mmCIF file of C-alpha atoms and ligand atoms in Angstrom:
data_model
loop_
_atom_site.group_PDB
_atom_site.id
_atom_site.type_symbol
_atom_site.label_atom_id
_atom_site.label_comp_id
_atom_site.label_asym_id
_atom_site.label_seq_id
_atom_site.Cartn_x
_atom_site.Cartn_y
_atom_site.Cartn_z
ATOM 1 C CA MET A 1 -11.237 13.036 -24.571
ATOM 2 C CA LEU A 2 -7.531 12.198 -24.686
ATOM 3 C CA SER A 3 -7.226 12.987 -28.369
ATOM 4 C CA LYS A 4 -9.294 16.158 -27.991
ATOM 5 C CA TYR A 5 -6.618 17.457 -25.597
ATOM 6 C CA GLY A 6 -3.730 15.957 -27.564
ATOM 7 C CA PHE A 7 -2.728 13.953 -24.497
ATOM 8 C CA ARG A 8 0.243 11.604 -24.784
ATOM 9 C CA PHE A 9 0.787 8.831 -22.250
ATOM 10 C CA THR A 10 3.939 8.953 -20.158
ATOM 11 C CA LYS A 11 4.958 5.375 -19.552
ATOM 12 C CA SER A 12 7.410 6.306 -16.798
ATOM 13 C CA LEU A 13 4.506 7.758 -14.763
ATOM 14 C CA GLY A 14 2.664 4.432 -14.831
ATOM 15 C CA GLN A 15 -0.136 5.869 -16.954
ATOM 16 C CA ASN A 16 -2.454 2.961 -17.688
ATOM 17 C CA PHE A 17 -5.957 4.353 -17.553
ATOM 18 C CA LEU A 18 -9.024 2.285 -16.692
ATOM 19 C CA ILE A 19 -11.563 2.032 -19.498
ATOM 20 C CA ASP A 20 -14.073 -0.389 -17.979
ATOM 21 C CA GLY A 21 -16.907 1.137 -15.952
ATOM 22 C CA ASN A 22 -17.734 -2.182 -14.264
ATOM 23 C CA ILE A 23 -14.238 -2.454 -12.791
ATOM 24 C CA VAL A 24 -14.387 1.172 -11.652
ATOM 25 C CA ARG A 25 -17.677 0.530 -9.825
ATOM 26 C CA LYS A 26 -16.341 -2.708 -8.341
ATOM 27 C CA ILE A 27 -13.319 -0.881 -6.870
ATOM 28 C CA VAL A 28 -15.574 1.734 -5.273
ATOM 29 C CA ASP A 29 -17.846 -1.052 -3.929
ATOM 30 C CA VAL A 30 -14.839 -2.754 -2.298
ATOM 31 C CA ALA A 31 -13.835 0.580 -0.719
ATOM 32 C CA GLU A 32 -17.367 0.841 0.765
ATOM 33 C CA ILE A 33 -17.681 4.523 -0.089
ATOM 34 C CA SER A 34 -20.807 6.294 1.111
ATOM 35 C CA GLU A 35 -21.933 9.918 1.332
ATOM 36 C CA GLU A 36 -20.239 10.384 4.735
ATOM 37 C CA ASP A 37 -16.815 9.504 3.341
ATOM 38 C CA ASN A 38 -13.908 11.773 2.500
ATOM 39 C CA VAL A 39 -11.607 10.228 -0.092
ATOM 40 C CA VAL A 40 -8.050 10.801 -1.254
ATOM 41 C CA GLU A 41 -7.238 9.465 -4.708
ATOM 42 C CA ILE A 42 -3.670 9.215 -5.966
ATOM 43 C CA GLY A 43 -3.296 9.693 -9.722
ATOM 44 C CA PRO A 44 -6.752 10.485 -11.134
ATOM 45 C CA GLY A 45 -5.517 10.317 -14.747
ATOM 46 C CA VAL A 46 -8.459 11.300 -16.949
ATOM 47 C CA GLY A 47 -10.743 11.008 -13.936
ATOM 48 C CA THR A 48 -12.754 7.838 -14.568
ATOM 49 C CA LEU A 49 -12.426 6.532 -11.009
ATOM 50 C CA THR A 50 -12.637 10.069 -9.583
ATOM 51 C CA GLU A 51 -16.073 10.612 -11.183
ATOM 52 C CA GLU A 52 -17.480 7.434 -9.644
ATOM 53 C CA LEU A 53 -15.981 8.365 -6.256
ATOM 54 C CA ALA A 54 -17.518 11.843 -6.492
ATOM 55 C CA LEU A 55 -20.956 10.312 -7.111
ATOM 56 C CA ARG A 56 -20.795 8.333 -3.893
ATOM 57 C CA ALA A 57 -18.523 10.254 -1.488
ATOM 58 C CA LYS A 58 -18.824 13.485 0.450
ATOM 59 C CA LYS A 59 -15.572 14.924 -0.869
ATOM 60 C CA VAL A 60 -12.742 13.700 -3.103
ATOM 61 C CA VAL A 61 -9.230 15.137 -3.121
ATOM 62 C CA ALA A 62 -7.178 13.791 -6.018
ATOM 63 C CA VAL A 63 -3.398 14.232 -6.303
ATOM 64 C CA GLU A 64 -1.988 14.104 -9.839
ATOM 65 C CA ILE A 65 1.672 14.484 -10.777
ATOM 66 C CA ASP A 66 1.081 15.158 -14.477
ATOM 67 C CA GLU A 67 0.408 18.864 -15.079
ATOM 68 C CA LYS A 68 -0.481 18.048 -18.701
ATOM 69 C CA LEU A 69 -3.845 16.792 -17.436
ATOM 70 C CA ARG A 70 -4.791 20.179 -15.985
ATOM 71 C CA GLU A 71 -6.741 21.446 -19.037
ATOM 72 C CA LEU A 72 -8.514 18.134 -19.513
ATOM 73 C CA HIS A 73 -9.508 18.069 -15.834
ATOM 74 C CA LYS A 74 -11.273 21.426 -16.284
ATOM 75 C CA GLU A 75 -13.740 19.450 -18.394
ATOM 76 C CA THR A 76 -13.779 15.996 -16.760
ATOM 77 C CA LEU A 77 -13.348 16.922 -13.103
ATOM 78 C CA ASN A 78 -15.248 20.173 -12.881
ATOM 79 C CA ILE A 79 -17.352 18.594 -10.130
ATOM 80 C CA GLU A 80 -18.495 20.347 -6.955
ATOM 81 C CA ASN A 81 -17.094 17.864 -4.438
ATOM 82 C CA VAL A 82 -13.799 17.192 -6.266
ATOM 83 C CA LYS A 83 -10.546 19.024 -5.744
ATOM 84 C CA VAL A 84 -7.449 18.194 -7.788
ATOM 85 C CA ILE A 85 -3.997 18.972 -6.467
ATOM 86 C CA TYR A 86 -0.986 18.840 -8.800
ATOM 87 C CA GLY A 87 2.251 17.398 -7.478
ATOM 88 C CA ASP A 88 4.108 14.260 -6.532
ATOM 89 C CA PHE A 89 2.176 12.388 -3.865
ATOM 90 C CA LEU A 90 5.465 11.245 -2.325
ATOM 91 C CA ASP A 91 6.535 14.862 -1.694
ATOM 92 C CA LEU A 92 3.219 15.936 -0.252
ATOM 93 C CA ASP A 93 2.624 16.770 3.421
ATOM 94 C CA LEU A 94 -0.339 14.434 3.839
ATOM 95 C CA LYS A 95 -1.074 15.486 7.405
ATOM 96 C CA LYS A 96 -1.312 19.152 6.391
ATOM 97 C CA LEU A 97 -3.385 18.407 3.277
ATOM 98 C CA THR A 98 -5.930 16.194 5.032
ATOM 99 C CA LYS A 99 -6.227 18.631 7.944
ATOM 100 C CA GLU A 100 -6.918 21.483 5.493
ATOM 101 C CA GLU A 101 -9.379 19.491 3.406
ATOM 102 C CA PHE A 102 -11.146 17.295 5.967
ATOM 103 C CA GLY A 103 -10.437 18.932 9.344
ATOM 104 C CA ASP A 104 -10.428 16.233 12.028
ATOM 105 C CA GLU A 105 -12.606 13.873 9.984
ATOM 106 C CA ASP A 106 -11.462 10.433 8.806
ATOM 107 C CA PHE A 107 -10.765 9.612 5.198
ATOM 108 C CA LYS A 108 -10.283 6.624 2.888
ATOM 109 C CA VAL A 109 -7.805 6.183 0.049
ATOM 110 C CA VAL A 110 -8.933 4.743 -3.269
ATOM 111 C CA ALA A 111 -6.610 4.551 -6.270
ATOM 112 C CA ASN A 112 -5.415 2.745 -9.329
ATOM 113 C CA LEU A 113 -1.789 3.190 -8.348
ATOM 114 C CA PRO A 114 1.086 4.006 -10.685
ATOM 115 C CA TYR A 115 2.982 0.703 -10.556
ATOM 116 C CA TYR A 116 6.484 2.171 -10.365
ATOM 117 C CA VAL A 117 5.801 3.637 -6.904
ATOM 118 C CA THR A 118 3.235 1.274 -5.384
ATOM 119 C CA THR A 119 5.179 0.275 -2.280
ATOM 120 C CA PRO A 120 6.520 3.747 -1.346
ATOM 121 C CA ILE A 121 2.992 5.167 -1.661
ATOM 122 C CA ILE A 122 1.458 2.459 0.542
ATOM 123 C CA GLU A 123 4.273 2.845 3.086
ATOM 124 C CA LYS A 124 3.801 6.596 3.179
ATOM 125 C CA LEU A 125 0.052 6.224 3.763
ATOM 126 C CA ILE A 126 0.503 3.679 6.525
ATOM 127 C CA LEU A 127 3.214 5.585 8.392
ATOM 128 C CA ALA A 128 1.747 9.081 7.978
ATOM 129 C CA LYS A 129 -0.130 9.065 11.310
ATOM 130 C CA VAL A 130 -3.259 10.570 9.772
ATOM 131 C CA ASN A 131 -6.980 9.807 10.209
ATOM 132 C CA LEU A 132 -6.891 7.079 7.575
ATOM 133 C CA ILE A 133 -9.524 4.314 7.770
ATOM 134 C CA SER A 134 -8.692 2.168 4.765
ATOM 135 C CA ILE A 135 -6.751 1.885 1.516
ATOM 136 C CA THR A 136 -8.329 0.287 -1.543
ATOM 137 C CA VAL A 137 -5.894 0.081 -4.412
ATOM 138 C CA MET A 138 -5.299 -1.583 -7.723
ATOM 139 C CA VAL A 139 -1.728 -2.827 -7.959
ATOM 140 C CA GLN A 140 0.221 -5.391 -9.974
ATOM 141 C CA ARG A 141 -1.159 -8.848 -9.234
ATOM 142 C CA GLU A 142 2.234 -10.048 -7.986
ATOM 143 C CA VAL A 143 2.400 -7.151 -5.524
ATOM 144 C CA ALA A 144 -1.193 -7.782 -4.400
ATOM 145 C CA LYS A 145 -0.212 -11.360 -3.584
ATOM 146 C CA ARG A 146 2.824 -10.221 -1.563
ATOM 147 C CA LEU A 147 0.826 -7.608 0.344
ATOM 148 C CA SER A 148 -1.833 -10.110 1.395
ATOM 149 C CA ALA A 149 0.330 -13.249 1.749
ATOM 150 C CA GLU A 150 -0.064 -15.592 4.734
ATOM 151 C CA PRO A 151 2.846 -17.334 6.491
ATOM 152 C CA GLY A 152 3.991 -20.442 4.642
ATOM 153 C CA SER A 153 3.204 -19.154 1.139
ATOM 154 C CA LYS A 154 5.903 -18.337 -1.384
ATOM 155 C CA ASP A 155 4.759 -14.709 -1.585
ATOM 156 C CA TYR A 156 5.166 -14.157 2.168
ATOM 157 C CA GLY A 157 8.039 -11.803 3.003
ATOM 158 C CA SER A 158 9.017 -8.739 5.015
ATOM 159 C CA LEU A 159 6.500 -6.579 3.077
ATOM 160 C CA SER A 160 3.659 -8.953 4.070
ATOM 161 C CA VAL A 161 4.686 -8.787 7.740
ATOM 162 C CA PHE A 162 4.856 -4.977 7.609
ATOM 163 C CA ILE A 163 1.380 -4.777 6.018
ATOM 164 C CA ASN A 164 -0.010 -7.358 8.424
ATOM 165 C CA TYR A 165 1.265 -5.327 11.385
ATOM 166 C CA TYR A 166 -0.488 -2.116 10.374
ATOM 167 C CA THR A 167 -3.517 -3.358 8.455
ATOM 168 C CA ASP A 168 -6.032 -6.098 7.855
ATOM 169 C CA CYS A 169 -5.250 -6.722 4.182
ATOM 170 C CA LYS A 170 -7.542 -8.651 1.847
ATOM 171 C CA TYR A 171 -6.925 -9.653 -1.775
ATOM 172 C CA LYS A 172 -10.240 -8.785 -3.464
ATOM 173 C CA PHE A 173 -10.252 -9.529 -7.197
ATOM 174 C CA GLN A 174 -8.044 -9.891 -10.233
ATOM 175 C CA VAL A 175 -8.217 -7.486 -13.163
ATOM 176 C CA PRO A 176 -7.157 -8.417 -16.697
ATOM 177 C CA SER A 177 -4.768 -6.126 -18.577
ATOM 178 C CA SER A 178 -7.418 -5.657 -21.315
ATOM 179 C CA VAL A 179 -9.360 -3.094 -19.234
ATOM 180 C CA PHE A 180 -6.566 -0.518 -19.440
ATOM 181 C CA MET A 181 -5.412 1.932 -22.044
ATOM 182 C CA PRO A 182 -2.626 1.413 -22.930
ATOM 183 C CA LYS A 183 -2.589 -2.259 -21.987
ATOM 184 C CA PRO A 184 0.096 -3.052 -19.363
ATOM 185 C CA ASN A 185 2.237 -6.194 -19.651
ATOM 186 C CA VAL A 186 0.980 -7.652 -16.393
ATOM 187 C CA ASP A 187 -2.324 -8.455 -14.735
ATOM 188 C CA SER A 188 -3.545 -6.382 -11.816
ATOM 189 C CA ALA A 189 -5.535 -6.981 -8.668
ATOM 190 C CA VAL A 190 -7.435 -4.948 -6.118
ATOM 191 C CA VAL A 191 -6.592 -5.124 -2.424
ATOM 192 C CA ASN A 192 -8.342 -3.589 0.561
ATOM 193 C CA LEU A 193 -6.314 -2.651 3.637
ATOM 194 C CA LYS A 194 -8.141 -1.638 6.795
ATOM 195 C CA MET A 195 -5.944 0.239 9.251
ATOM 196 C CA ILE A 196 -5.386 -1.401 12.641
ATOM 197 C CA ASN A 197 -4.609 0.527 15.835
ATOM 198 C CA ARG A 198 -1.861 -1.263 17.705
ATOM 199 C CA GLU A 199 -0.099 -0.676 20.985
ATOM 200 C CA GLU A 200 3.075 1.369 20.599
ATOM 201 C CA ILE A 201 6.142 -0.874 20.297
ATOM 202 C CA ASP A 202 9.625 -0.359 18.845
ATOM 203 C CA THR A 203 8.568 -0.952 15.248
ATOM 204 C CA GLU A 204 11.888 0.211 13.843
ATOM 205 C CA PHE A 205 13.625 -2.640 15.626
ATOM 206 C CA LEU A 206 10.780 -5.101 14.861
ATOM 207 C CA PHE A 207 11.147 -4.541 11.103
ATOM 208 C CA LYS A 208 14.927 -4.698 11.368
ATOM 209 C CA VAL A 209 14.502 -8.198 12.821
ATOM 210 C CA VAL A 210 11.922 -9.084 10.151
ATOM 211 C CA ARG A 211 14.182 -7.955 7.287
ATOM 212 C CA ALA A 212 17.172 -9.755 8.807
ATOM 213 C CA SER A 213 15.088 -12.933 9.133
ATOM 214 C CA PHE A 214 14.156 -12.866 5.441
ATOM 215 C CA ASN A 215 17.721 -11.994 4.477
ATOM 216 C CA THR A 216 18.329 -15.496 3.212
ATOM 217 C CA ARG A 217 14.908 -17.082 2.720
ATOM 218 C CA ARG A 218 16.139 -20.607 2.161
ATOM 219 C CA LYS A 219 18.199 -20.755 5.358
ATOM 220 C CA THR A 220 17.033 -21.524 8.878
ATOM 221 C CA ILE A 221 16.018 -18.531 10.968
ATOM 222 C CA LEU A 222 19.134 -19.021 13.125
ATOM 223 C CA ASN A 223 21.489 -18.890 10.143
ATOM 224 C CA SER A 224 19.618 -16.097 8.450
ATOM 225 C CA LEU A 225 19.803 -13.902 11.561
ATOM 226 C CA SER A 226 23.446 -14.869 12.246
ATOM 227 C CA ASN A 227 24.480 -13.826 8.735
ATOM 228 C CA SER A 228 22.546 -10.568 8.835
ATOM 229 C CA LYS A 229 23.486 -7.062 9.917
ATOM 230 C CA LEU A 230 21.779 -7.536 13.294
ATOM 231 C CA ASN A 231 24.377 -6.947 15.975
ATOM 232 C CA TYR A 232 23.927 -10.141 17.987
ATOM 233 C CA THR A 233 26.139 -13.193 18.459
ATOM 234 C CA LYS A 234 24.925 -16.620 17.397
ATOM 235 C CA GLU A 235 24.525 -17.549 21.077
ATOM 236 C CA GLU A 236 22.380 -14.480 21.751
ATOM 237 C CA ILE A 237 20.229 -15.246 18.717
ATOM 238 C CA LYS A 238 19.777 -18.845 19.890
ATOM 239 C CA ARG A 239 18.734 -17.568 23.316
ATOM 240 C CA ALA A 240 16.235 -15.045 21.892
ATOM 241 C CA LEU A 241 14.698 -17.748 19.694
ATOM 242 C CA GLU A 242 14.507 -20.137 22.620
ATOM 243 C CA LEU A 243 12.885 -17.518 24.868
ATOM 244 C CA SER A 244 10.334 -16.896 22.104
ATOM 245 C CA GLY A 245 9.522 -20.583 21.702
ATOM 246 C CA ILE A 246 10.708 -20.549 18.084
ATOM 247 C CA ASP A 247 12.586 -23.610 16.801
ATOM 248 C CA GLU A 248 15.907 -22.349 15.387
ATOM 249 C CA ARG A 249 15.568 -24.685 12.384
ATOM 250 C CA ARG A 250 12.417 -22.986 11.102
ATOM 251 C CA ARG A 251 12.519 -20.609 8.133
ATOM 252 C CA ALA A 252 11.399 -16.969 8.317
ATOM 253 C CA GLU A 253 8.596 -17.631 5.837
ATOM 254 C CA THR A 254 6.812 -19.842 8.417
ATOM 255 C CA LEU A 255 6.813 -17.218 11.191
ATOM 256 C CA LYS A 256 3.619 -15.352 12.025
ATOM 257 C CA LEU A 257 3.610 -11.639 12.848
ATOM 258 C CA GLU A 258 3.018 -12.411 16.547
ATOM 259 C CA GLU A 259 6.166 -14.557 16.598
ATOM 260 C CA PHE A 260 8.259 -11.774 15.049
ATOM 261 C CA ILE A 261 6.902 -9.376 17.695
ATOM 262 C CA ILE A 262 7.801 -11.731 20.577
ATOM 263 C CA LEU A 263 11.232 -12.360 19.042
ATOM 264 C CA SER A 264 12.015 -8.655 18.709
ATOM 265 C CA VAL A 265 10.984 -8.079 22.338
ATOM 266 C CA ASN A 266 13.167 -10.982 23.541
ATOM 267 C CA PHE A 267 16.200 -9.733 21.612
ATOM 268 C CA LYS A 268 16.212 -6.742 23.931
ATOM 269 C CA SER A 269 16.695 -8.968 26.961
ATOM 270 C CA VAL A 270 19.605 -11.000 25.531
ATOM 271 C CA GLY A 271 21.754 -8.212 24.075
HETATM 272 N N1 SAM B 301 -6.953 6.767 -11.845
HETATM 273 C C1 SAM B 301 -6.737 6.687 -13.277
HETATM 274 C C2 SAM B 301 -7.459 5.465 -13.824
HETATM 275 O O1 SAM B 301 -7.761 4.565 -13.030
HETATM 276 O O2 SAM B 301 -7.701 5.420 -15.027
HETATM 277 C C3 SAM B 301 -5.256 6.652 -13.648
HETATM 278 C C4 SAM B 301 -4.427 5.561 -13.030
HETATM 279 S S1 SAM B 301 -2.786 5.449 -13.681
HETATM 280 C C5 SAM B 301 -2.443 3.752 -13.334
HETATM 281 C C6 SAM B 301 -1.748 6.261 -12.488
HETATM 282 C C7 SAM B 301 -1.883 7.781 -12.397
HETATM 283 O O3 SAM B 301 -0.999 8.238 -11.364
HETATM 284 C C8 SAM B 301 -1.495 8.545 -13.632
HETATM 285 O O4 SAM B 301 -2.457 9.542 -13.881
HETATM 286 C C9 SAM B 301 -0.143 9.187 -13.296
HETATM 287 O O5 SAM B 301 0.118 10.385 -13.991
HETATM 288 C C10 SAM B 301 -0.296 9.403 -11.801
HETATM 289 N N2 SAM B 301 0.948 9.437 -11.027
HETATM 290 C C11 SAM B 301 2.108 8.791 -11.276
HETATM 291 N N3 SAM B 301 3.024 9.021 -10.325
HETATM 292 C C12 SAM B 301 2.429 9.835 -9.408
HETATM 293 C C13 SAM B 301 2.867 10.445 -8.191
HETATM 294 N N4 SAM B 301 4.086 10.214 -7.711
HETATM 295 N N5 SAM B 301 2.000 11.256 -7.530
HETATM 296 C C14 SAM B 301 0.743 11.476 -8.020
HETATM 297 N N6 SAM B 301 0.277 10.927 -9.158
HETATM 298 C C15 SAM B 301 1.095 10.121 -9.847
#
């Protein structure tokens, strides 16, 4: 199909296409797609995953940046319940698009993400305030580990805390590089993130505290926060930690999400 349309891969767009039907089906199984589901796919490529999604879902809206795939899609994605939109997913008004395509109905995201923009895409989805139920994505294995990391592990960082705040994230399975064309240099993995509805809190400040805490991973939480851009004195930081029941000698990588939340709330009463 690719040679028929004279398609050339663009490495900078993260174009590593899936060529293994079993993996494609496994991804859609993990996403738990049924005929009631609306789906958004980011980067359909040739359309391998899109076709499987179309078989199982009510409607699939796929967003592809590469206009060169337009002609090829007329053959591969000429499917009744599939709509392809051309453009950069990061520039797209997701609220407007999903309202137009799905009305007030919920939707799920399923994608084999372009690796150069994995985190911005996931952040956009999570913060978009849309009717999103879950995100099932293939990402670099290292990123999958960071997204789903638990406190105390070496992969646990501010990204893990962010993900853990907004979603229930599960590492599902590893995927060898041999199932892609062209073959990437790294292994991949599939993660499933189910959106969580939380009470409104000052998340901007919460994640400021989280980032400041991980500023210097190897240092104690007290030193890390004292040397960060957070505008608090060492005494105030000590007091906030004490009020939160957090030993100042601990390291950020041992703190659970709930502890970061309590800490950020207590900062407001010491400043
Ligand atoms: N879904 C296909 C598959 O599994 O074989 C292709 C996956 S490939 C890893 C990533 C796809 O995302 C490519 O088709 C690429 O052109 C597209 N892409 C890259 N950056 C994008 C962006 N910012 N917005 C939308 N699509 C993008």
